[in-house]
């Protein structure tokens, strides 16, 4: 079941989005559980982090530092400029797209790096480091780019990121270290891996239900929103790959850093958008969830051809 849920994730996620959207009335009472489900997902994903894996990127820190600067400074600024120049949607949609682009690296990048035969240690380290930095980077980026044009309570937002991402991440690392000493650790890992996938699917469906009530008034803008978020996701991949290729890293490291630049934690973005902004802000992030894995599959196909003998 664990392998099946992983293999068919690209098909299952759109189906669950549709089910959540059509079952709004049935699922409405359970939407409030999403933040707690996401905290559990982050906790489980962090359990596999080891000391050696965490230190992997510090043996050669320049690629990590370069990539963090690129998608927390260069890419958000470029995104903001492109939205101002070419996208004439509502301010809430533009805020949602920008928020999607500044989310920390998604934990699913670890899965894609593994499937593409990349350096999993680097992927795990990048996810953990970016999660720890996100409480400062997300509010700082929004305030720097939007200033007074967006009303935002900074302290609650920082605490929200700490509660949703940082605390579960640290607890997961600690529990994972304890589990590795147990004889039954492999069984526990399989169970937790399966539970994390089920949790992800439930979160996606509940978020779709949460958005259903506010989606009817702007169905004509869905296509342009999908094109905008998909284009920016691809831009993140291209920027990461070009930068890492310029640094002449070994292929496995290049793959890990490329996925780190392309996959974002959009689940956290949806939760943050719903807790601290208007419902419309979460719409572009929801659409980013829909297109993220098909784009990752395309990147996987390209990487597979490059690594094949």
PDB file of C-alpha atoms in Angstrom:
ATOM      1  CA  UNK A   1       0.000   0.000   0.000  1.00  0.00           C
ATOM      2  CA  UNK A   2       2.851   2.372   0.825  1.00  0.00           C
ATOM      3  CA  UNK A   3       4.458   1.855  -2.605  1.00  0.00           C
ATOM      4  CA  UNK A   4       1.110   2.123  -4.371  1.00  0.00           C
ATOM      5  CA  UNK A   5       0.254   5.459  -2.746  1.00  0.00           C
ATOM      6  CA  UNK A   6       3.714   6.742  -3.679  1.00  0.00           C
ATOM      7  CA  UNK A   7       3.625   5.457  -7.261  1.00  0.00           C
ATOM      8  CA  UNK A   8       0.193   6.886  -8.082  1.00  0.00           C
ATOM      9  CA  UNK A   9       0.546  10.221  -6.280  1.00  0.00           C
ATOM     10  CA  UNK A  10       0.306  12.190  -9.532  1.00  0.00           C
ATOM     11  CA  UNK A  11      -3.091  10.664 -10.324  1.00  0.00           C
ATOM     12  CA  UNK A  12      -4.435  10.516  -6.779  1.00  0.00           C
ATOM     13  CA  UNK A  13      -3.813  14.175  -5.877  1.00  0.00           C
ATOM     14  CA  UNK A  14      -6.001  15.665  -8.665  1.00  0.00           C
ATOM     15  CA  UNK A  15      -8.734  13.124  -7.862  1.00  0.00           C
ATOM     16  CA  UNK A  16      -8.638  14.070  -4.174  1.00  0.00           C
ATOM     17  CA  UNK A  17      -8.711  17.766  -5.044  1.00  0.00           C
ATOM     18  CA  UNK A  18     -11.871  17.161  -7.075  1.00  0.00           C
ATOM     19  CA  UNK A  19     -13.454  15.004  -4.352  1.00  0.00           C
ATOM     20  CA  UNK A  20     -12.722  17.615  -1.699  1.00  0.00           C
ATOM     21  CA  UNK A  21     -14.183  20.347  -3.890  1.00  0.00           C
ATOM     22  CA  UNK A  22     -17.398  18.400  -4.584  1.00  0.00           C
ATOM     23  CA  UNK A  23     -17.815  17.135  -0.988  1.00  0.00           C
ATOM     24  CA  UNK A  24     -17.565  20.539   0.677  1.00  0.00           C
ATOM     25  CA  UNK A  25     -20.678  20.144   2.845  1.00  0.00           C
ATOM     26  CA  UNK A  26     -19.620  16.708   4.114  1.00  0.00           C
ATOM     27  CA  UNK A  27     -16.026  17.709   4.911  1.00  0.00           C
ATOM     28  CA  UNK A  28     -16.687  21.222   6.230  1.00  0.00           C
ATOM     29  CA  UNK A  29     -16.692  20.167   9.906  1.00  0.00           C
ATOM     30  CA  UNK A  30     -13.242  18.571   9.588  1.00  0.00           C
ATOM     31  CA  UNK A  31     -11.391  21.489   7.962  1.00  0.00           C
ATOM     32  CA  UNK A  32     -10.243  22.826  11.343  1.00  0.00           C
ATOM     33  CA  UNK A  33      -8.054  19.718  11.782  1.00  0.00           C
ATOM     34  CA  UNK A  34      -5.776  20.612   8.847  1.00  0.00           C
ATOM     35  CA  UNK A  35      -3.090  22.458  10.885  1.00  0.00           C
ATOM     36  CA  UNK A  36      -2.740  19.483  13.247  1.00  0.00           C
ATOM     37  CA  UNK A  37      -2.560  17.019  10.352  1.00  0.00           C
ATOM     38  CA  UNK A  38       0.145  19.112   8.742  1.00  0.00           C
ATOM     39  CA  UNK A  39       2.153  19.228  11.977  1.00  0.00           C
ATOM     40  CA  UNK A  40       2.021  15.422  12.071  1.00  0.00           C
ATOM     41  CA  UNK A  41       3.152  15.238   8.430  1.00  0.00           C
ATOM     42  CA  UNK A  42       6.145  17.472   9.133  1.00  0.00           C
ATOM     43  CA  UNK A  43       6.976  15.448  12.245  1.00  0.00           C
ATOM     44  CA  UNK A  44       6.999  12.152  10.348  1.00  0.00           C
ATOM     45  CA  UNK A  45       9.021  13.560   7.443  1.00  0.00           C
ATOM     46  CA  UNK A  46      11.713  14.800   9.839  1.00  0.00           C
ATOM     47  CA  UNK A  47      12.182  11.456  11.561  1.00  0.00           C
ATOM     48  CA  UNK A  48      14.586  10.228   8.863  1.00  0.00           C
ATOM     49  CA  UNK A  49      17.109  13.028   9.412  1.00  0.00           C
ATOM     50  CA  UNK A  50      20.425  11.811  10.827  1.00  0.00           C
ATOM     51  CA  UNK A  51      23.432  13.782  12.010  1.00  0.00           C
ATOM     52  CA  UNK A  52      25.553  12.639   9.056  1.00  0.00           C
ATOM     53  CA  UNK A  53      22.824  13.562   6.570  1.00  0.00           C
ATOM     54  CA  UNK A  54      22.322  16.953   8.175  1.00  0.00           C
ATOM     55  CA  UNK A  55      26.057  17.678   7.952  1.00  0.00           C
ATOM     56  CA  UNK A  56      26.248  16.640   4.295  1.00  0.00           C
ATOM     57  CA  UNK A  57      25.666  20.136   2.902  1.00  0.00           C
ATOM     58  CA  UNK A  58      28.097  21.739   5.370  1.00  0.00           C
ATOM     59  CA  UNK A  59      31.039  19.860   3.874  1.00  0.00           C
ATOM     60  CA  UNK A  60      30.641  22.148   0.849  1.00  0.00           C
ATOM     61  CA  UNK A  61      28.290  24.974   1.932  1.00  0.00           C
ATOM     62  CA  UNK A  62      28.563  27.286  -1.103  1.00  0.00           C
ATOM     63  CA  UNK A  63      25.869  25.510  -3.203  1.00  0.00           C
ATOM     64  CA  UNK A  64      23.471  25.523  -0.220  1.00  0.00           C
ATOM     65  CA  UNK A  65      24.043  29.213   0.529  1.00  0.00           C
ATOM     66  CA  UNK A  66      23.756  30.147  -3.158  1.00  0.00           C
ATOM     67  CA  UNK A  67      20.505  28.241  -3.562  1.00  0.00           C
ATOM     68  CA  UNK A  68      18.950  29.693  -0.402  1.00  0.00           C
ATOM     69  CA  UNK A  69      19.814  33.212  -1.561  1.00  0.00           C
ATOM     70  CA  UNK A  70      18.416  32.487  -4.997  1.00  0.00           C
ATOM     71  CA  UNK A  71      14.972  31.243  -3.993  1.00  0.00           C
ATOM     72  CA  UNK A  72      14.526  33.478  -0.942  1.00  0.00           C
ATOM     73  CA  UNK A  73      15.776  36.725  -2.493  1.00  0.00           C
ATOM     74  CA  UNK A  74      16.305  36.509  -6.264  1.00  0.00           C
ATOM     75  CA  UNK A  75      13.256  34.410  -7.165  1.00  0.00           C
ATOM     76  CA  UNK A  76      10.756  36.286  -4.915  1.00  0.00           C
ATOM     77  CA  UNK A  77      11.929  39.639  -6.298  1.00  0.00           C
ATOM     78  CA  UNK A  78      11.698  38.312  -9.862  1.00  0.00           C
ATOM     79  CA  UNK A  79       8.262  36.838  -9.123  1.00  0.00           C
ATOM     80  CA  UNK A  80       7.049  40.159  -7.750  1.00  0.00           C
ATOM     81  CA  UNK A  81       8.338  42.032 -10.820  1.00  0.00           C
ATOM     82  CA  UNK A  82       6.756  39.543 -13.244  1.00  0.00           C
ATOM     83  CA  UNK A  83       3.410  39.665 -11.443  1.00  0.00           C
ATOM     84  CA  UNK A  84       3.452  43.463 -11.564  1.00  0.00           C
ATOM     85  CA  UNK A  85       4.327  43.517 -15.285  1.00  0.00           C
ATOM     86  CA  UNK A  86       2.314  40.662 -16.780  1.00  0.00           C
ATOM     87  CA  UNK A  87      -0.341  39.413 -14.383  1.00  0.00           C
ATOM     88  CA  UNK A  88      -3.326  41.670 -13.827  1.00  0.00           C
ATOM     89  CA  UNK A  89      -5.281  39.553 -11.375  1.00  0.00           C
ATOM     90  CA  UNK A  90      -6.545  40.659  -8.001  1.00  0.00           C
ATOM     91  CA  UNK A  91      -4.118  41.695  -5.296  1.00  0.00           C
ATOM     92  CA  UNK A  92      -5.114  38.661  -3.237  1.00  0.00           C
ATOM     93  CA  UNK A  93      -4.234  36.287  -6.077  1.00  0.00           C
ATOM     94  CA  UNK A  94      -0.877  38.002  -6.552  1.00  0.00           C
ATOM     95  CA  UNK A  95      -0.223  37.694  -2.820  1.00  0.00           C
ATOM     96  CA  UNK A  96      -1.103  33.988  -3.026  1.00  0.00           C
ATOM     97  CA  UNK A  97       1.317  33.397  -5.918  1.00  0.00           C
ATOM     98  CA  UNK A  98       4.095  35.255  -4.113  1.00  0.00           C
ATOM     99  CA  UNK A  99       3.384  33.362  -0.883  1.00  0.00           C
ATOM    100  CA  UNK A 100       3.599  30.083  -2.797  1.00  0.00           C
ATOM    101  CA  UNK A 101       7.034  31.006  -4.133  1.00  0.00           C
ATOM    102  CA  UNK A 102       8.532  31.835  -0.730  1.00  0.00           C
ATOM    103  CA  UNK A 103       7.414  28.696   1.075  1.00  0.00           C
ATOM    104  CA  UNK A 104      10.191  26.459   2.471  1.00  0.00           C
ATOM    105  CA  UNK A 105      11.383  23.439   0.497  1.00  0.00           C
ATOM    106  CA  UNK A 106       8.773  20.680   0.363  1.00  0.00           C
ATOM    107  CA  UNK A 107       9.386  17.368   2.093  1.00  0.00           C
ATOM    108  CA  UNK A 108       8.271  15.551  -1.066  1.00  0.00           C
ATOM    109  CA  UNK A 109      11.519  16.725  -2.682  1.00  0.00           C
ATOM    110  CA  UNK A 110      13.205  13.918  -0.705  1.00  0.00           C
ATOM    111  CA  UNK A 111      11.015  11.347  -2.475  1.00  0.00           C
ATOM    112  CA  UNK A 112      11.722  12.754  -5.930  1.00  0.00           C
ATOM    113  CA  UNK A 113      15.467  12.994  -5.263  1.00  0.00           C
ATOM    114  CA  UNK A 114      15.469   9.347  -4.208  1.00  0.00           C
ATOM    115  CA  UNK A 115      13.530   8.290  -7.317  1.00  0.00           C
ATOM    116  CA  UNK A 116      15.965  10.236  -9.525  1.00  0.00           C
ATOM    117  CA  UNK A 117      19.030   8.658  -7.826  1.00  0.00           C
ATOM    118  CA  UNK A 118      20.150  11.947  -6.307  1.00  0.00           C
ATOM    119  CA  UNK A 119      21.887  12.641  -3.005  1.00  0.00           C
ATOM    120  CA  UNK A 120      19.134  12.045  -0.424  1.00  0.00           C
ATOM    121  CA  UNK A 121      21.322  13.367   2.422  1.00  0.00           C
ATOM    122  CA  UNK A 122      21.535  16.769   0.750  1.00  0.00           C
ATOM    123  CA  UNK A 123      17.764  16.785   0.120  1.00  0.00           C
ATOM    124  CA  UNK A 124      16.980  16.023   3.772  1.00  0.00           C
ATOM    125  CA  UNK A 125      19.438  18.662   4.976  1.00  0.00           C
ATOM    126  CA  UNK A 126      18.027  21.340   2.683  1.00  0.00           C
ATOM    127  CA  UNK A 127      14.454  20.632   3.810  1.00  0.00           C
ATOM    128  CA  UNK A 128      15.458  20.821   7.484  1.00  0.00           C
ATOM    129  CA  UNK A 129      17.612  23.956   7.220  1.00  0.00           C
ATOM    130  CA  UNK A 130      15.034  25.833   5.162  1.00  0.00           C
ATOM    131  CA  UNK A 131      12.273  24.858   7.616  1.00  0.00           C
ATOM    132  CA  UNK A 132      14.303  26.269  10.504  1.00  0.00           C
ATOM    133  CA  UNK A 133      14.896  29.543   8.637  1.00  0.00           C
ATOM    134  CA  UNK A 134      11.326  29.969   7.368  1.00  0.00           C
ATOM    135  CA  UNK A 135       9.849  31.787  10.438  1.00  0.00           C
ATOM    136  CA  UNK A 136      12.165  34.709   9.714  1.00  0.00           C
ATOM    137  CA  UNK A 137      12.355  34.518   5.911  1.00  0.00           C
ATOM    138  CA  UNK A 138       8.632  34.391   5.103  1.00  0.00           C
ATOM    139  CA  UNK A 139       7.538  37.546   7.020  1.00  0.00           C
ATOM    140  CA  UNK A 140      10.727  39.386   6.020  1.00  0.00           C
ATOM    141  CA  UNK A 141      10.165  38.690   2.315  1.00  0.00           C
ATOM    142  CA  UNK A 142       6.492  39.702   2.389  1.00  0.00           C
ATOM    143  CA  UNK A 143       7.189  42.923   4.267  1.00  0.00           C
ATOM    144  CA  UNK A 144      10.181  43.798   2.058  1.00  0.00           C
ATOM    145  CA  UNK A 145       8.286  43.337  -1.207  1.00  0.00           C
ATOM    146  CA  UNK A 146       4.746  44.395  -0.283  1.00  0.00           C
ATOM    147  CA  UNK A 147       5.312  46.855   2.548  1.00  0.00           C
ATOM    148  CA  UNK A 148       2.095  48.503   3.667  1.00  0.00           C
ATOM    149  CA  UNK A 149       0.128  47.128   0.699  1.00  0.00           C
ATOM    150  CA  UNK A 150      -0.642  43.975   2.699  1.00  0.00           C
ATOM    151  CA  UNK A 151      -1.999  43.919   6.241  1.00  0.00           C
ATOM    152  CA  UNK A 152      -0.182  41.286   8.223  1.00  0.00           C
ATOM    153  CA  UNK A 153       0.339  40.574  11.911  1.00  0.00           C
ATOM    154  CA  UNK A 154       4.010  39.615  11.863  1.00  0.00           C
ATOM    155  CA  UNK A 155       4.291  38.011  15.300  1.00  0.00           C
ATOM    156  CA  UNK A 156       1.322  35.626  14.849  1.00  0.00           C
ATOM    157  CA  UNK A 157       2.635  34.707  11.379  1.00  0.00           C
ATOM    158  CA  UNK A 158       6.099  33.917  12.783  1.00  0.00           C
ATOM    159  CA  UNK A 159       4.561  31.839  15.551  1.00  0.00           C
ATOM    160  CA  UNK A 160       2.378  30.057  13.001  1.00  0.00           C
ATOM    161  CA  UNK A 161       5.412  28.979  10.964  1.00  0.00           C
ATOM    162  CA  UNK A 162       7.269  27.931  14.131  1.00  0.00           C
ATOM    163  CA  UNK A 163       4.273  25.901  15.307  1.00  0.00           C
ATOM    164  CA  UNK A 164       3.501  24.335  11.937  1.00  0.00           C
ATOM    165  CA  UNK A 165       7.029  23.670  10.666  1.00  0.00           C
ATOM    166  CA  UNK A 166       9.895  24.218  13.105  1.00  0.00           C
ATOM    167  CA  UNK A 167       8.616  22.521  16.297  1.00  0.00           C
ATOM    168  CA  UNK A 168       7.335  19.357  14.525  1.00  0.00           C
ATOM    169  CA  UNK A 169      10.620  19.232  12.587  1.00  0.00           C
ATOM    170  CA  UNK A 170      12.782  19.357  15.728  1.00  0.00           C
ATOM    171  CA  UNK A 171      10.585  16.855  17.592  1.00  0.00           C
ATOM    172  CA  UNK A 172      10.682  14.538  14.573  1.00  0.00           C
ATOM    173  CA  UNK A 173      14.487  14.637  14.471  1.00  0.00           C
ATOM    174  CA  UNK A 174      14.672  13.798  18.186  1.00  0.00           C
ATOM    175  CA  UNK A 175      12.136  10.950  17.983  1.00  0.00           C
ATOM    176  CA  UNK A 176      13.807   9.584  14.847  1.00  0.00           C
ATOM    177  CA  UNK A 177      17.141   9.421  16.666  1.00  0.00           C
ATOM    178  CA  UNK A 178      15.509   7.432  19.486  1.00  0.00           C
ATOM    179  CA  UNK A 179      13.732   5.040  17.110  1.00  0.00           C
ATOM    180  CA  UNK A 180      16.970   4.164  15.308  1.00  0.00           C
ATOM    181  CA  UNK A 181      18.103   2.416  18.507  1.00  0.00           C
ATOM    182  CA  UNK A 182      15.107   0.049  18.495  1.00  0.00           C
ATOM    183  CA  UNK A 183      15.054  -3.417  16.905  1.00  0.00           C
ATOM    184  CA  UNK A 184      11.640  -2.768  15.369  1.00  0.00           C
ATOM    185  CA  UNK A 185      12.770   0.490  13.713  1.00  0.00           C
ATOM    186  CA  UNK A 186      12.152  -0.769  10.155  1.00  0.00           C
ATOM    187  CA  UNK A 187       8.520  -1.673  10.880  1.00  0.00           C
ATOM    188  CA  UNK A 188       7.991   1.687  12.555  1.00  0.00           C
ATOM    189  CA  UNK A 189       9.444   3.496   9.528  1.00  0.00           C
ATOM    190  CA  UNK A 190       7.111   1.686   7.121  1.00  0.00           C
ATOM    191  CA  UNK A 191       4.054   2.459   9.266  1.00  0.00           C
ATOM    192  CA  UNK A 192       5.035   6.122   9.665  1.00  0.00           C
ATOM    193  CA  UNK A 193       5.781   6.459   5.944  1.00  0.00           C
ATOM    194  CA  UNK A 194       2.347   5.073   5.081  1.00  0.00           C
ATOM    195  CA  UNK A 195       0.655   7.320   7.656  1.00  0.00           C
ATOM    196  CA  UNK A 196       2.415  10.390   6.226  1.00  0.00           C
ATOM    197  CA  UNK A 197       1.105   9.682   2.719  1.00  0.00           C
ATOM    198  CA  UNK A 198      -2.437   9.120   3.987  1.00  0.00           C
ATOM    199  CA  UNK A 199      -2.165  12.351   5.994  1.00  0.00           C
ATOM    200  CA  UNK A 200      -0.995  14.271   2.911  1.00  0.00           C
ATOM    201  CA  UNK A 201      -3.968  13.036   0.893  1.00  0.00           C
ATOM    202  CA  UNK A 202      -6.419  13.953   3.659  1.00  0.00           C
ATOM    203  CA  UNK A 203      -4.916  17.446   3.926  1.00  0.00           C
ATOM    204  CA  UNK A 204      -5.231  17.999   0.182  1.00  0.00           C
ATOM    205  CA  UNK A 205      -8.879  16.900   0.203  1.00  0.00           C
ATOM    206  CA  UNK A 206      -9.799  19.045   3.219  1.00  0.00           C
ATOM    207  CA  UNK A 207      -8.069  22.096   1.737  1.00  0.00           C
ATOM    208  CA  UNK A 208     -10.012  21.604  -1.482  1.00  0.00           C
ATOM    209  CA  UNK A 209     -13.218  21.534   0.560  1.00  0.00           C
ATOM    210  CA  UNK A 210     -12.159  24.724   2.349  1.00  0.00           C
ATOM    211  CA  UNK A 211     -11.666  26.485  -0.967  1.00  0.00           C
ATOM    212  CA  UNK A 212     -14.869  25.268  -2.626  1.00  0.00           C
ATOM    213  CA  UNK A 213     -17.071  28.004  -1.195  1.00  0.00           C
ATOM    214  CA  UNK A 214     -14.913  30.794  -2.627  1.00  0.00           C
ATOM    215  CA  UNK A 215     -14.023  29.325  -6.026  1.00  0.00           C
ATOM    216  CA  UNK A 216     -17.260  29.932  -7.861  1.00  0.00           C
ATOM    217  CA  UNK A 217     -16.733  33.637  -8.509  1.00  0.00           C
ATOM    218  CA  UNK A 218     -13.472  33.432 -10.424  1.00  0.00           C
ATOM    219  CA  UNK A 219     -13.511  30.240 -12.516  1.00  0.00           C
ATOM    220  CA  UNK A 220     -12.433  32.278 -15.569  1.00  0.00           C
ATOM    221  CA  UNK A 221      -9.179  33.192 -13.824  1.00  0.00           C
ATOM    222  CA  UNK A 222      -8.193  29.610 -13.016  1.00  0.00           C
ATOM    223  CA  UNK A 223      -6.344  29.064 -16.316  1.00  0.00           C
ATOM    224  CA  UNK A 224      -4.227  32.191 -15.963  1.00  0.00           C
ATOM    225  CA  UNK A 225      -3.468  31.308 -12.330  1.00  0.00           C
ATOM    226  CA  UNK A 226      -2.361  27.794 -13.290  1.00  0.00           C
ATOM    227  CA  UNK A 227      -0.107  29.197 -16.032  1.00  0.00           C
ATOM    228  CA  UNK A 228       1.397  31.713 -13.598  1.00  0.00           C
ATOM    229  CA  UNK A 229       2.222  29.242 -10.820  1.00  0.00           C
ATOM    230  CA  UNK A 230       3.393  26.535 -13.236  1.00  0.00           C
ATOM    231  CA  UNK A 231       5.673  28.998 -15.019  1.00  0.00           C
ATOM    232  CA  UNK A 232       7.229  30.139 -11.749  1.00  0.00           C
ATOM    233  CA  UNK A 233       7.742  26.549 -10.554  1.00  0.00           C
ATOM    234  CA  UNK A 234       9.539  25.747 -13.818  1.00  0.00           C
ATOM    235  CA  UNK A 235      11.587  28.923 -13.405  1.00  0.00           C
ATOM    236  CA  UNK A 236      12.706  27.675  -9.981  1.00  0.00           C
ATOM    237  CA  UNK A 237      13.857  24.375 -11.465  1.00  0.00           C
ATOM    238  CA  UNK A 238      15.712  26.038 -14.318  1.00  0.00           C
ATOM    239  CA  UNK A 239      17.420  28.564 -12.051  1.00  0.00           C
ATOM    240  CA  UNK A 240      18.520  25.857  -9.616  1.00  0.00           C
ATOM    241  CA  UNK A 241      19.766  23.500 -12.333  1.00  0.00           C
ATOM    242  CA  UNK A 242      21.691  26.207 -14.209  1.00  0.00           C
ATOM    243  CA  UNK A 243      23.312  27.446 -10.991  1.00  0.00           C
ATOM    244  CA  UNK A 244      24.322  23.963  -9.842  1.00  0.00           C
ATOM    245  CA  UNK A 245      25.586  23.011 -13.322  1.00  0.00           C
ATOM    246  CA  UNK A 246      27.705  26.178 -13.342  1.00  0.00           C
ATOM    247  CA  UNK A 247      29.242  25.065 -10.037  1.00  0.00           C
ATOM    248  CA  UNK A 248      30.105  21.711 -11.664  1.00  0.00           C
ATOM    249  CA  UNK A 249      28.707  19.503  -8.932  1.00  0.00           C
ATOM    250  CA  UNK A 250      28.553  15.737  -9.268  1.00  0.00           C
ATOM    251  CA  UNK A 251      25.289  14.571 -10.822  1.00  0.00           C
ATOM    252  CA  UNK A 252      23.747  13.212  -7.602  1.00  0.00           C
ATOM    253  CA  UNK A 253      24.293  16.523  -5.786  1.00  0.00           C
ATOM    254  CA  UNK A 254      23.037  18.487  -8.793  1.00  0.00           C
ATOM    255  CA  UNK A 255      19.794  16.476  -8.784  1.00  0.00           C
ATOM    256  CA  UNK A 256      19.257  17.067  -5.047  1.00  0.00           C
ATOM    257  CA  UNK A 257      19.790  20.821  -5.258  1.00  0.00           C
ATOM    258  CA  UNK A 258      17.648  21.102  -8.415  1.00  0.00           C
ATOM    259  CA  UNK A 259      14.629  19.533  -6.707  1.00  0.00           C
ATOM    260  CA  UNK A 260      15.269  21.706  -3.644  1.00  0.00           C
ATOM    261  CA  UNK A 261      14.855  24.749  -5.862  1.00  0.00           C
ATOM    262  CA  UNK A 262      11.677  23.512  -7.531  1.00  0.00           C
ATOM    263  CA  UNK A 263       9.535  21.868  -4.850  1.00  0.00           C
ATOM    264  CA  UNK A 264       7.860  23.982  -2.176  1.00  0.00           C
ATOM    265  CA  UNK A 265       5.891  23.137   0.945  1.00  0.00           C
ATOM    266  CA  UNK A 266       2.570  24.262  -0.491  1.00  0.00           C
ATOM    267  CA  UNK A 267       0.632  22.419   2.202  1.00  0.00           C
ATOM    268  CA  UNK A 268       2.124  24.788   4.769  1.00  0.00           C
ATOM    269  CA  UNK A 269       1.328  27.650   2.412  1.00  0.00           C
ATOM    270  CA  UNK A 270      -2.351  26.689   2.254  1.00  0.00           C
ATOM    271  CA  UNK A 271      -2.578  26.435   6.036  1.00  0.00           C
ATOM    272  CA  UNK A 272      -0.827  29.787   6.559  1.00  0.00           C
ATOM    273  CA  UNK A 273      -2.954  31.475   3.899  1.00  0.00           C
ATOM    274  CA  UNK A 274      -6.186  30.265   5.497  1.00  0.00           C
ATOM    275  CA  UNK A 275      -5.103  31.162   9.036  1.00  0.00           C
ATOM    276  CA  UNK A 276      -3.615  34.622   8.436  1.00  0.00           C
ATOM    277  CA  UNK A 277      -5.014  35.916   5.110  1.00  0.00           C
ATOM    278  CA  UNK A 278      -8.257  35.899   3.137  1.00  0.00           C
ATOM    279  CA  UNK A 279      -9.499  32.625   1.544  1.00  0.00           C
ATOM    280  CA  UNK A 280      -8.675  33.826  -1.994  1.00  0.00           C
ATOM    281  CA  UNK A 281      -4.968  34.002  -1.123  1.00  0.00           C
ATOM    282  CA  UNK A 282      -4.923  30.200  -0.791  1.00  0.00           C
ATOM    283  CA  UNK A 283      -6.275  29.585  -4.316  1.00  0.00           C
ATOM    284  CA  UNK A 284      -2.960  29.966  -6.234  1.00  0.00           C
ATOM    285  CA  UNK A 285      -1.250  27.782  -3.619  1.00  0.00           C
ATOM    286  CA  UNK A 286      -3.909  25.115  -4.073  1.00  0.00           C
ATOM    287  CA  UNK A 287      -3.334  25.198  -7.833  1.00  0.00           C
ATOM    288  CA  UNK A 288       0.419  24.942  -7.235  1.00  0.00           C
ATOM    289  CA  UNK A 289      -0.257  21.667  -5.387  1.00  0.00           C
ATOM    290  CA  UNK A 290      -2.080  20.423  -8.481  1.00  0.00           C
ATOM    291  CA  UNK A 291       0.746  21.147 -10.955  1.00  0.00           C
ATOM    292  CA  UNK A 292       3.774  20.559  -8.726  1.00  0.00           C
ATOM    293  CA  UNK A 293       3.987  16.787  -9.068  1.00  0.00           C
ATOM    294  CA  UNK A 294       3.395  16.589 -12.850  1.00  0.00           C
ATOM    295  CA  UNK A 295       6.248  19.085 -13.270  1.00  0.00           C
ATOM    296  CA  UNK A 296       8.405  17.054 -10.861  1.00  0.00           C
ATOM    297  CA  UNK A 297       7.638  13.944 -12.935  1.00  0.00           C
ATOM    298  CA  UNK A 298       8.862  15.707 -16.082  1.00  0.00           C
ATOM    299  CA  UNK A 299      12.061  16.742 -14.285  1.00  0.00           C
ATOM    300  CA  UNK A 300      12.455  13.143 -13.099  1.00  0.00           C
ATOM    301  CA  UNK A 301      12.222  11.937 -16.708  1.00  0.00           C
ATOM    302  CA  UNK A 302      14.920  14.387 -17.783  1.00  0.00           C
ATOM    303  CA  UNK A 303      17.171  13.449 -14.872  1.00  0.00           C
ATOM    304  CA  UNK A 304      16.698   9.754 -15.546  1.00  0.00           C
ATOM    305  CA  UNK A 305      17.916  10.165 -19.120  1.00  0.00           C
ATOM    306  CA  UNK A 306      20.969  12.078 -17.903  1.00  0.00           C
ATOM    307  CA  UNK A 307      21.916   9.396 -15.353  1.00  0.00           C
ATOM    308  CA  UNK A 308      21.238   6.419 -17.591  1.00  0.00           C
ATOM    309  CA  UNK A 309      24.422   4.690 -18.870  1.00  0.00           C
TER     310      UNK A 309
END
